[in-house]
Amino acid sequence: MTFGKIIELGGQPLTGGGGPLICTPLVASDEPSLLRELDAVCAKRPDLVEWRVDFFSGIADTARVLALARAIRERAGKRPIIFTRRSTREGGQPTGITEEQVLSLCEAVCATGCVDFLDYEMSSEARHFQAARQAAQRAGVQLIASFHDFDGTPPGEEIVARLVAMEQAGADIAKVAVMPRVIEDVLTLLGATVAARRRIELPIISMSMGAYGSLSRLFGWAFGSSVSFAVGDQASAPGQVPIEDLRLVVDIVRRALAAG
């Protein structure tokens, strides 16, 4: 039983066993620490791994980033990898490099064949977003268009409009993360996910963050989110739950839905 749209890789569907794909982040700041983190994460068998390169102290050194991307690819085996530089305006770490340098880095990493998905923010200038899209297309990498609001939860109609705009901009996957101020904001996010799933053809990744938002990470897949982010070793955003807890809840809900 699948509620979110299937994400494909190389023409083959990626499936989470009837629940969401589970993605765990890598957030260490240096090579030895990151590879140790990767080993710990992979031991917990996530479906996807996300390298948050904005946490990496060597982000300004393209050669170091490329060498580490190759090491991650080798250690991760066939497990798909998302390459993400999160900007400070959307909750990322300060890096000291320009957006043009970020784009050059994304293009170089995609060209290595070591990553399968590139996450790039829709809040970027349109020319920058299109440059990221073209770099991903040239390398055969899927583009995740993303939007993160750490200040609150926009109205449901606005969330849907952002997801629709991502499809229109040429993304392969649409992602939205918002911060709930009251528990009803989680319902807004889930309702918007259901509505957007009926409007667009792309797989959707959606979540609320923080303590209330942990509910969306546990149950959001039943409303149409194709991926849930969980802690393998260290969290990359507030509200992420341990991968073991997420798997347990997903299995309980999946069996309950199948029985009904």
PDB file of C-alpha atoms in Angstrom:
ATOM      1  CA  MET A   1       0.000   0.000   0.000  1.00  0.00           C
ATOM      2  CA  THR A   2       1.649   3.220  -1.200  1.00  0.00           C
ATOM      3  CA  PHE A   3       0.378   6.711  -0.415  1.00  0.00           C
ATOM      4  CA  GLY A   4       3.183   8.907  -1.750  1.00  0.00           C
ATOM      5  CA  LYS A   5       4.132   8.893  -5.403  1.00  0.00           C
ATOM      6  CA  ILE A   6       6.973   6.521  -6.203  1.00  0.00           C
ATOM      7  CA  ILE A   7      10.440   7.969  -6.656  1.00  0.00           C
ATOM      8  CA  GLU A   8      12.333   6.202  -9.418  1.00  0.00           C
ATOM      9  CA  LEU A   9      16.057   5.868  -9.925  1.00  0.00           C
ATOM     10  CA  GLY A  10      17.457   4.560 -13.175  1.00  0.00           C
ATOM     11  CA  GLY A  11      13.948   3.613 -14.268  1.00  0.00           C
ATOM     12  CA  GLN A  12      13.432   1.453 -11.196  1.00  0.00           C
ATOM     13  CA  PRO A  13      11.103   2.373  -8.327  1.00  0.00           C
ATOM     14  CA  LEU A  14      12.550   3.036  -4.902  1.00  0.00           C
ATOM     15  CA  THR A  15      10.203   1.585  -2.316  1.00  0.00           C
ATOM     16  CA  GLY A  16      10.102   1.751   1.452  1.00  0.00           C
ATOM     17  CA  GLY A  17       8.248  -1.512   2.003  1.00  0.00           C
ATOM     18  CA  GLY A  18       4.791   0.035   1.932  1.00  0.00           C
ATOM     19  CA  GLY A  19       5.805   3.114   3.936  1.00  0.00           C
ATOM     20  CA  PRO A  20       7.967   6.129   3.139  1.00  0.00           C
ATOM     21  CA  LEU A  21      11.537   6.031   1.983  1.00  0.00           C
ATOM     22  CA  ILE A  22      13.651   6.770   5.046  1.00  0.00           C
ATOM     23  CA  CYS A  23      16.498   9.236   4.595  1.00  0.00           C
ATOM     24  CA  THR A  24      19.217   9.922   7.151  1.00  0.00           C
ATOM     25  CA  PRO A  25      21.513  12.973   7.089  1.00  0.00           C
ATOM     26  CA  LEU A  26      25.294  13.260   7.228  1.00  0.00           C
ATOM     27  CA  VAL A  27      26.319  16.417   9.078  1.00  0.00           C
ATOM     28  CA  ALA A  28      29.898  15.882  10.266  1.00  0.00           C
ATOM     29  CA  SER A  29      32.378  18.695   9.607  1.00  0.00           C
ATOM     30  CA  ASP A  30      35.495  16.782   8.490  1.00  0.00           C
ATOM     31  CA  GLU A  31      36.387  13.726   6.438  1.00  0.00           C
ATOM     32  CA  PRO A  32      37.182  11.162   9.174  1.00  0.00           C
ATOM     33  CA  SER A  33      34.141  12.146  11.233  1.00  0.00           C
ATOM     34  CA  LEU A  34      31.840  12.078   8.226  1.00  0.00           C
ATOM     35  CA  LEU A  35      32.974   8.636   7.107  1.00  0.00           C
ATOM     36  CA  ARG A  36      32.515   7.311  10.642  1.00  0.00           C
ATOM     37  CA  GLU A  37      29.057   8.876  10.662  1.00  0.00           C
ATOM     38  CA  LEU A  38      28.299   7.264   7.297  1.00  0.00           C
ATOM     39  CA  ASP A  39      29.282   3.830   8.580  1.00  0.00           C
ATOM     40  CA  ALA A  40      27.039   4.261  11.626  1.00  0.00           C
ATOM     41  CA  VAL A  41      24.157   5.446   9.452  1.00  0.00           C
ATOM     42  CA  CYS A  42      24.477   2.689   6.847  1.00  0.00           C
ATOM     43  CA  ALA A  43      24.429   0.060   9.576  1.00  0.00           C
ATOM     44  CA  LYS A  44      20.831   1.143  10.251  1.00  0.00           C
ATOM     45  CA  ARG A  45      19.845   0.490   6.602  1.00  0.00           C
ATOM     46  CA  PRO A  46      18.219   3.769   5.513  1.00  0.00           C
ATOM     47  CA  ASP A  47      16.768   3.918   2.010  1.00  0.00           C
ATOM     48  CA  LEU A  48      18.565   7.181   1.226  1.00  0.00           C
ATOM     49  CA  VAL A  49      21.477   9.197   2.615  1.00  0.00           C
ATOM     50  CA  GLU A  50      21.670  12.993   2.457  1.00  0.00           C
ATOM     51  CA  TRP A  51      25.047  14.718   2.587  1.00  0.00           C
ATOM     52  CA  ARG A  52      24.505  18.185   4.076  1.00  0.00           C
ATOM     53  CA  VAL A  53      27.653  19.700   2.631  1.00  0.00           C
ATOM     54  CA  ASP A  54      27.015  23.075   4.309  1.00  0.00           C
ATOM     55  CA  PHE A  55      28.166  21.407   7.556  1.00  0.00           C
ATOM     56  CA  PHE A  56      31.472  20.383   5.929  1.00  0.00           C
ATOM     57  CA  SER A  57      34.383  22.629   6.897  1.00  0.00           C
ATOM     58  CA  GLY A  58      36.063  22.071   3.525  1.00  0.00           C
ATOM     59  CA  ILE A  59      33.145  23.182   1.368  1.00  0.00           C
ATOM     60  CA  ALA A  60      35.229  25.954  -0.239  1.00  0.00           C
ATOM     61  CA  ASP A  61      37.781  23.399  -1.484  1.00  0.00           C
ATOM     62  CA  THR A  62      36.202  21.684  -4.486  1.00  0.00           C
ATOM     63  CA  ALA A  63      38.905  19.005  -4.650  1.00  0.00           C
ATOM     64  CA  ARG A  64      38.208  17.998  -1.032  1.00  0.00           C
ATOM     65  CA  VAL A  65      34.466  17.896  -1.650  1.00  0.00           C
ATOM     66  CA  LEU A  66      34.866  15.753  -4.774  1.00  0.00           C
ATOM     67  CA  ALA A  67      37.245  13.350  -3.036  1.00  0.00           C
ATOM     68  CA  LEU A  68      34.831  12.997  -0.145  1.00  0.00           C
ATOM     69  CA  ALA A  69      31.880  12.526  -2.500  1.00  0.00           C
ATOM     70  CA  ARG A  70      33.734   9.612  -4.093  1.00  0.00           C
ATOM     71  CA  ALA A  71      34.536   8.126  -0.680  1.00  0.00           C
ATOM     72  CA  ILE A  72      30.906   8.441   0.390  1.00  0.00           C
ATOM     73  CA  ARG A  73      29.769   6.759  -2.821  1.00  0.00           C
ATOM     74  CA  GLU A  74      32.148   3.859  -2.281  1.00  0.00           C
ATOM     75  CA  ARG A  75      31.185   3.379   1.372  1.00  0.00           C
ATOM     76  CA  ALA A  76      27.439   3.803   0.777  1.00  0.00           C
ATOM     77  CA  GLY A  77      27.382   1.116  -1.906  1.00  0.00           C
ATOM     78  CA  LYS A  78      24.189   1.196  -3.959  1.00  0.00           C
ATOM     79  CA  ARG A  79      22.327   3.356  -1.437  1.00  0.00           C
ATOM     80  CA  PRO A  80      21.112   6.538  -3.212  1.00  0.00           C
ATOM     81  CA  ILE A  81      22.708   9.811  -2.121  1.00  0.00           C
ATOM     82  CA  ILE A  82      21.211  13.299  -1.944  1.00  0.00           C
ATOM     83  CA  PHE A  83      23.671  16.221  -2.201  1.00  0.00           C
ATOM     84  CA  THR A  84      22.433  19.284  -0.336  1.00  0.00           C
ATOM     85  CA  ARG A  85      23.823  22.709   0.423  1.00  0.00           C
ATOM     86  CA  ARG A  86      21.264  24.378   2.677  1.00  0.00           C
ATOM     87  CA  SER A  87      21.488  28.189   2.718  1.00  0.00           C
ATOM     88  CA  THR A  88      21.438  30.190   5.939  1.00  0.00           C
ATOM     89  CA  ARG A  89      18.142  31.787   4.925  1.00  0.00           C
ATOM     90  CA  GLU A  90      16.578  28.303   5.058  1.00  0.00           C
ATOM     91  CA  GLY A  91      18.270  26.979   8.174  1.00  0.00           C
ATOM     92  CA  GLY A  92      21.674  25.960   6.802  1.00  0.00           C
ATOM     93  CA  GLN A  93      25.170  26.608   8.106  1.00  0.00           C
ATOM     94  CA  PRO A  94      27.223  29.649   7.012  1.00  0.00           C
ATOM     95  CA  THR A  95      29.774  28.627   4.389  1.00  0.00           C
ATOM     96  CA  GLY A  96      31.471  31.823   3.219  1.00  0.00           C
ATOM     97  CA  ILE A  97      31.086  30.982  -0.481  1.00  0.00           C
ATOM     98  CA  THR A  98      28.991  32.736  -3.118  1.00  0.00           C
ATOM     99  CA  GLU A  99      25.968  31.268  -4.853  1.00  0.00           C
ATOM    100  CA  GLU A 100      27.973  31.052  -8.075  1.00  0.00           C
ATOM    101  CA  GLN A 101      30.560  28.971  -6.209  1.00  0.00           C
ATOM    102  CA  VAL A 102      27.788  26.796  -4.787  1.00  0.00           C
ATOM    103  CA  LEU A 103      26.466  26.171  -8.293  1.00  0.00           C
ATOM    104  CA  SER A 104      29.942  25.332  -9.621  1.00  0.00           C
ATOM    105  CA  LEU A 105      30.365  22.900  -6.742  1.00  0.00           C
ATOM    106  CA  CYS A 106      26.977  21.288  -7.390  1.00  0.00           C
ATOM    107  CA  GLU A 107      27.809  20.897 -11.071  1.00  0.00           C
ATOM    108  CA  ALA A 108      31.197  19.337 -10.312  1.00  0.00           C
ATOM    109  CA  VAL A 109      29.762  16.897  -7.762  1.00  0.00           C
ATOM    110  CA  CYS A 110      26.901  15.887 -10.061  1.00  0.00           C
ATOM    111  CA  ALA A 111      29.373  15.301 -12.902  1.00  0.00           C
ATOM    112  CA  THR A 112      31.285  12.728 -10.819  1.00  0.00           C
ATOM    113  CA  GLY A 113      28.307  10.364 -10.894  1.00  0.00           C
ATOM    114  CA  CYS A 114      28.652   9.971  -7.122  1.00  0.00           C
ATOM    115  CA  VAL A 115      25.254  11.432  -6.199  1.00  0.00           C
ATOM    116  CA  ASP A 116      21.749  10.582  -7.353  1.00  0.00           C
ATOM    117  CA  PHE A 117      19.790  13.644  -6.242  1.00  0.00           C
ATOM    118  CA  LEU A 118      20.597  17.351  -5.957  1.00  0.00           C
ATOM    119  CA  ASP A 119      18.578  19.440  -3.496  1.00  0.00           C
ATOM    120  CA  TYR A 120      18.362  23.116  -4.483  1.00  0.00           C
ATOM    121  CA  GLU A 121      16.168  25.822  -2.998  1.00  0.00           C
ATOM    122  CA  MET A 122      13.295  27.419  -4.914  1.00  0.00           C
ATOM    123  CA  SER A 123      13.893  30.643  -2.966  1.00  0.00           C
ATOM    124  CA  SER A 124      17.093  31.126  -4.971  1.00  0.00           C
ATOM    125  CA  GLU A 125      17.146  33.529  -7.883  1.00  0.00           C
ATOM    126  CA  ALA A 126      15.377  32.027 -10.894  1.00  0.00           C
ATOM    127  CA  ARG A 127      18.597  32.062 -12.948  1.00  0.00           C
ATOM    128  CA  HIS A 128      20.411  30.164 -10.209  1.00  0.00           C
ATOM    129  CA  PHE A 129      17.653  27.590  -9.895  1.00  0.00           C
ATOM    130  CA  GLN A 130      17.648  26.997 -13.643  1.00  0.00           C
ATOM    131  CA  ALA A 131      21.433  26.644 -13.622  1.00  0.00           C
ATOM    132  CA  ALA A 132      21.100  23.957 -10.947  1.00  0.00           C
ATOM    133  CA  ARG A 133      18.378  22.232 -12.966  1.00  0.00           C
ATOM    134  CA  GLN A 134      20.541  22.210 -16.085  1.00  0.00           C
ATOM    135  CA  ALA A 135      23.564  20.883 -14.178  1.00  0.00           C
ATOM    136  CA  ALA A 136      21.463  18.077 -12.749  1.00  0.00           C
ATOM    137  CA  GLN A 137      19.985  17.216 -16.136  1.00  0.00           C
ATOM    138  CA  ARG A 138      23.397  17.090 -17.817  1.00  0.00           C
ATOM    139  CA  ALA A 139      24.611  14.630 -15.192  1.00  0.00           C
ATOM    140  CA  GLY A 140      21.459  12.508 -15.102  1.00  0.00           C
ATOM    141  CA  VAL A 141      20.819  13.552 -11.487  1.00  0.00           C
ATOM    142  CA  GLN A 142      17.299  14.207 -10.201  1.00  0.00           C
ATOM    143  CA  LEU A 143      16.585  17.700  -8.890  1.00  0.00           C
ATOM    144  CA  ILE A 144      14.750  18.152  -5.589  1.00  0.00           C
ATOM    145  CA  ALA A 145      13.293  21.660  -5.427  1.00  0.00           C
ATOM    146  CA  SER A 146      12.983  22.621  -1.775  1.00  0.00           C
ATOM    147  CA  PHE A 147      11.511  25.308   0.446  1.00  0.00           C
ATOM    148  CA  HIS A 148      12.025  25.623   4.226  1.00  0.00           C
ATOM    149  CA  ASP A 149      10.207  28.024   6.544  1.00  0.00           C
ATOM    150  CA  PHE A 150      11.678  28.035  10.054  1.00  0.00           C
ATOM    151  CA  ASP A 151       9.451  30.914  11.195  1.00  0.00           C
ATOM    152  CA  GLY A 152       6.021  29.381  10.790  1.00  0.00           C
ATOM    153  CA  THR A 153       3.548  27.490   8.612  1.00  0.00           C
ATOM    154  CA  PRO A 154       2.077  29.319   5.615  1.00  0.00           C
ATOM    155  CA  PRO A 155      -1.599  28.803   4.730  1.00  0.00           C
ATOM    156  CA  GLY A 156      -2.320  25.514   3.011  1.00  0.00           C
ATOM    157  CA  GLU A 157      -3.063  27.226  -0.303  1.00  0.00           C
ATOM    158  CA  GLU A 158       0.380  28.843  -0.253  1.00  0.00           C
ATOM    159  CA  ILE A 159       2.096  25.520   0.452  1.00  0.00           C
ATOM    160  CA  VAL A 160       0.254  23.914  -2.456  1.00  0.00           C
ATOM    161  CA  ALA A 161       1.158  26.844  -4.715  1.00  0.00           C
ATOM    162  CA  ARG A 162       4.844  26.430  -3.852  1.00  0.00           C
ATOM    163  CA  LEU A 163       4.739  22.731  -4.718  1.00  0.00           C
ATOM    164  CA  VAL A 164       2.956  23.463  -8.001  1.00  0.00           C
ATOM    165  CA  ALA A 165       5.596  26.111  -8.820  1.00  0.00           C
ATOM    166  CA  MET A 166       8.342  23.542  -8.276  1.00  0.00           C
ATOM    167  CA  GLU A 167       6.806  21.264 -10.883  1.00  0.00           C
ATOM    168  CA  GLN A 168       6.435  24.171 -13.294  1.00  0.00           C
ATOM    169  CA  ALA A 169      10.088  25.116 -12.766  1.00  0.00           C
ATOM    170  CA  GLY A 170      11.207  21.672 -13.951  1.00  0.00           C
ATOM    171  CA  ALA A 171      11.992  19.886 -10.685  1.00  0.00           C
ATOM    172  CA  ASP A 172      11.832  16.105 -10.425  1.00  0.00           C
ATOM    173  CA  ILE A 173      10.751  16.077  -6.764  1.00  0.00           C
ATOM    174  CA  ALA A 174       9.053  18.822  -4.724  1.00  0.00           C
ATOM    175  CA  LYS A 175       9.955  19.361  -1.053  1.00  0.00           C
ATOM    176  CA  VAL A 176       8.482  21.639   1.617  1.00  0.00           C
ATOM    177  CA  ALA A 177       9.391  21.870   5.304  1.00  0.00           C
ATOM    178  CA  VAL A 178       7.637  24.288   7.661  1.00  0.00           C
ATOM    179  CA  MET A 179       7.656  25.136  11.376  1.00  0.00           C
ATOM    180  CA  PRO A 180       4.408  24.639  13.312  1.00  0.00           C
ATOM    181  CA  ARG A 181       3.620  27.159  16.052  1.00  0.00           C
ATOM    182  CA  VAL A 182       0.491  25.305  17.171  1.00  0.00           C
ATOM    183  CA  ILE A 183      -0.462  21.696  16.623  1.00  0.00           C
ATOM    184  CA  GLU A 184      -3.100  22.715  14.063  1.00  0.00           C
ATOM    185  CA  ASP A 185      -0.254  23.840  11.804  1.00  0.00           C
ATOM    186  CA  VAL A 186       0.681  20.180  11.361  1.00  0.00           C
ATOM    187  CA  LEU A 187      -2.827  19.542  10.024  1.00  0.00           C
ATOM    188  CA  THR A 188      -2.327  22.437   7.593  1.00  0.00           C
ATOM    189  CA  LEU A 189       0.850  20.821   6.246  1.00  0.00           C
ATOM    190  CA  LEU A 190      -0.741  17.377   5.954  1.00  0.00           C
ATOM    191  CA  GLY A 191      -3.844  18.764   4.236  1.00  0.00           C
ATOM    192  CA  ALA A 192      -1.698  20.708   1.797  1.00  0.00           C
ATOM    193  CA  THR A 193       0.235  17.525   1.014  1.00  0.00           C
ATOM    194  CA  VAL A 194      -2.978  15.681   0.156  1.00  0.00           C
ATOM    195  CA  ALA A 195      -4.182  18.582  -2.002  1.00  0.00           C
ATOM    196  CA  ALA A 196      -0.856  18.961  -3.823  1.00  0.00           C
ATOM    197  CA  ARG A 197      -0.648  15.248  -4.515  1.00  0.00           C
ATOM    198  CA  ARG A 198      -3.857  15.636  -6.534  1.00  0.00           C
ATOM    199  CA  ARG A 199      -2.496  18.659  -8.390  1.00  0.00           C
ATOM    200  CA  ILE A 200       1.000  17.654  -9.459  1.00  0.00           C
ATOM    201  CA  GLU A 201       2.662  14.599 -10.936  1.00  0.00           C
ATOM    202  CA  LEU A 202       5.889  14.888  -8.945  1.00  0.00           C
ATOM    203  CA  PRO A 203       6.685  12.922  -5.806  1.00  0.00           C
ATOM    204  CA  ILE A 204       6.310  15.186  -2.779  1.00  0.00           C
ATOM    205  CA  ILE A 205       8.446  15.371   0.348  1.00  0.00           C
ATOM    206  CA  SER A 206       6.717  17.353   3.074  1.00  0.00           C
ATOM    207  CA  MET A 207       7.212  17.762   6.790  1.00  0.00           C
ATOM    208  CA  SER A 208       6.614  19.938   9.785  1.00  0.00           C
ATOM    209  CA  MET A 209       9.650  20.531  11.981  1.00  0.00           C
ATOM    210  CA  GLY A 210      10.145  20.773  15.736  1.00  0.00           C
ATOM    211  CA  ALA A 211       8.337  18.863  18.475  1.00  0.00           C
ATOM    212  CA  TYR A 212       4.852  19.082  16.950  1.00  0.00           C
ATOM    213  CA  GLY A 213       6.354  18.371  13.556  1.00  0.00           C
ATOM    214  CA  SER A 214       7.636  14.984  14.658  1.00  0.00           C
ATOM    215  CA  LEU A 215       4.061  13.796  14.096  1.00  0.00           C
ATOM    216  CA  SER A 216       4.365  14.551  10.382  1.00  0.00           C
ATOM    217  CA  ARG A 217       7.635  12.641  10.220  1.00  0.00           C
ATOM    218  CA  LEU A 218       5.931   9.606  11.714  1.00  0.00           C
ATOM    219  CA  PHE A 219       2.618   9.744   9.806  1.00  0.00           C
ATOM    220  CA  GLY A 220       3.102  12.183   6.915  1.00  0.00           C
ATOM    221  CA  TRP A 221       3.705   9.376   4.444  1.00  0.00           C
ATOM    222  CA  ALA A 222       0.069   8.298   4.875  1.00  0.00           C
ATOM    223  CA  PHE A 223      -0.933  11.728   3.534  1.00  0.00           C
ATOM    224  CA  GLY A 224       1.317  11.554   0.487  1.00  0.00           C
ATOM    225  CA  SER A 225       4.884  12.415   1.510  1.00  0.00           C
ATOM    226  CA  SER A 226       7.256  10.006  -0.222  1.00  0.00           C
ATOM    227  CA  VAL A 227      10.241  10.450   2.117  1.00  0.00           C
ATOM    228  CA  SER A 228      10.703  10.897   5.854  1.00  0.00           C
ATOM    229  CA  PHE A 229      13.967  12.129   7.360  1.00  0.00           C
ATOM    230  CA  ALA A 230      15.180  10.334  10.472  1.00  0.00           C
ATOM    231  CA  VAL A 231      18.222  10.420  12.731  1.00  0.00           C
ATOM    232  CA  GLY A 232      20.808   7.818  11.894  1.00  0.00           C
ATOM    233  CA  ASP A 233      23.607   9.387  13.931  1.00  0.00           C
ATOM    234  CA  GLN A 234      22.982  13.160  14.207  1.00  0.00           C
ATOM    235  CA  ALA A 235      19.930  15.269  13.324  1.00  0.00           C
ATOM    236  CA  SER A 236      20.068  17.889  10.576  1.00  0.00           C
ATOM    237  CA  ALA A 237      16.761  19.595  11.475  1.00  0.00           C
ATOM    238  CA  PRO A 238      14.544  19.905  14.563  1.00  0.00           C
ATOM    239  CA  GLY A 239      11.971  17.190  15.123  1.00  0.00           C
ATOM    240  CA  GLN A 240      13.765  14.331  13.394  1.00  0.00           C
ATOM    241  CA  VAL A 241      13.230  11.045  15.232  1.00  0.00           C
ATOM    242  CA  PRO A 242      15.579   8.047  15.465  1.00  0.00           C
ATOM    243  CA  ILE A 243      15.358   5.744  12.478  1.00  0.00           C
ATOM    244  CA  GLU A 244      14.467   2.783  14.707  1.00  0.00           C
ATOM    245  CA  ASP A 245      11.459   4.641  16.165  1.00  0.00           C
ATOM    246  CA  LEU A 246      10.285   5.761  12.742  1.00  0.00           C
ATOM    247  CA  ARG A 247      10.451   2.216  11.377  1.00  0.00           C
ATOM    248  CA  LEU A 248       8.479   0.871  14.319  1.00  0.00           C
ATOM    249  CA  VAL A 249       5.676   3.430  13.955  1.00  0.00           C
ATOM    250  CA  VAL A 250       5.537   3.080  10.164  1.00  0.00           C
ATOM    251  CA  ASP A 251       5.213  -0.690  10.493  1.00  0.00           C
ATOM    252  CA  ILE A 252       2.397  -0.393  13.040  1.00  0.00           C
ATOM    253  CA  VAL A 253       0.462   2.141  10.945  1.00  0.00           C
ATOM    254  CA  ARG A 254       1.087   0.243   7.699  1.00  0.00           C
ATOM    255  CA  ARG A 255      -0.302  -2.986   9.157  1.00  0.00           C
ATOM    256  CA  ALA A 256      -3.297  -1.172  10.655  1.00  0.00           C
ATOM    257  CA  LEU A 257      -4.129   0.447   7.316  1.00  0.00           C
ATOM    258  CA  ALA A 258      -3.709  -2.828   5.454  1.00  0.00           C
ATOM    259  CA  ALA A 259      -6.027  -4.573   7.903  1.00  0.00           C
ATOM    260  CA  GLY A 260      -8.701  -1.932   7.408  1.00  0.00           C
TER     261      GLY A 260
END
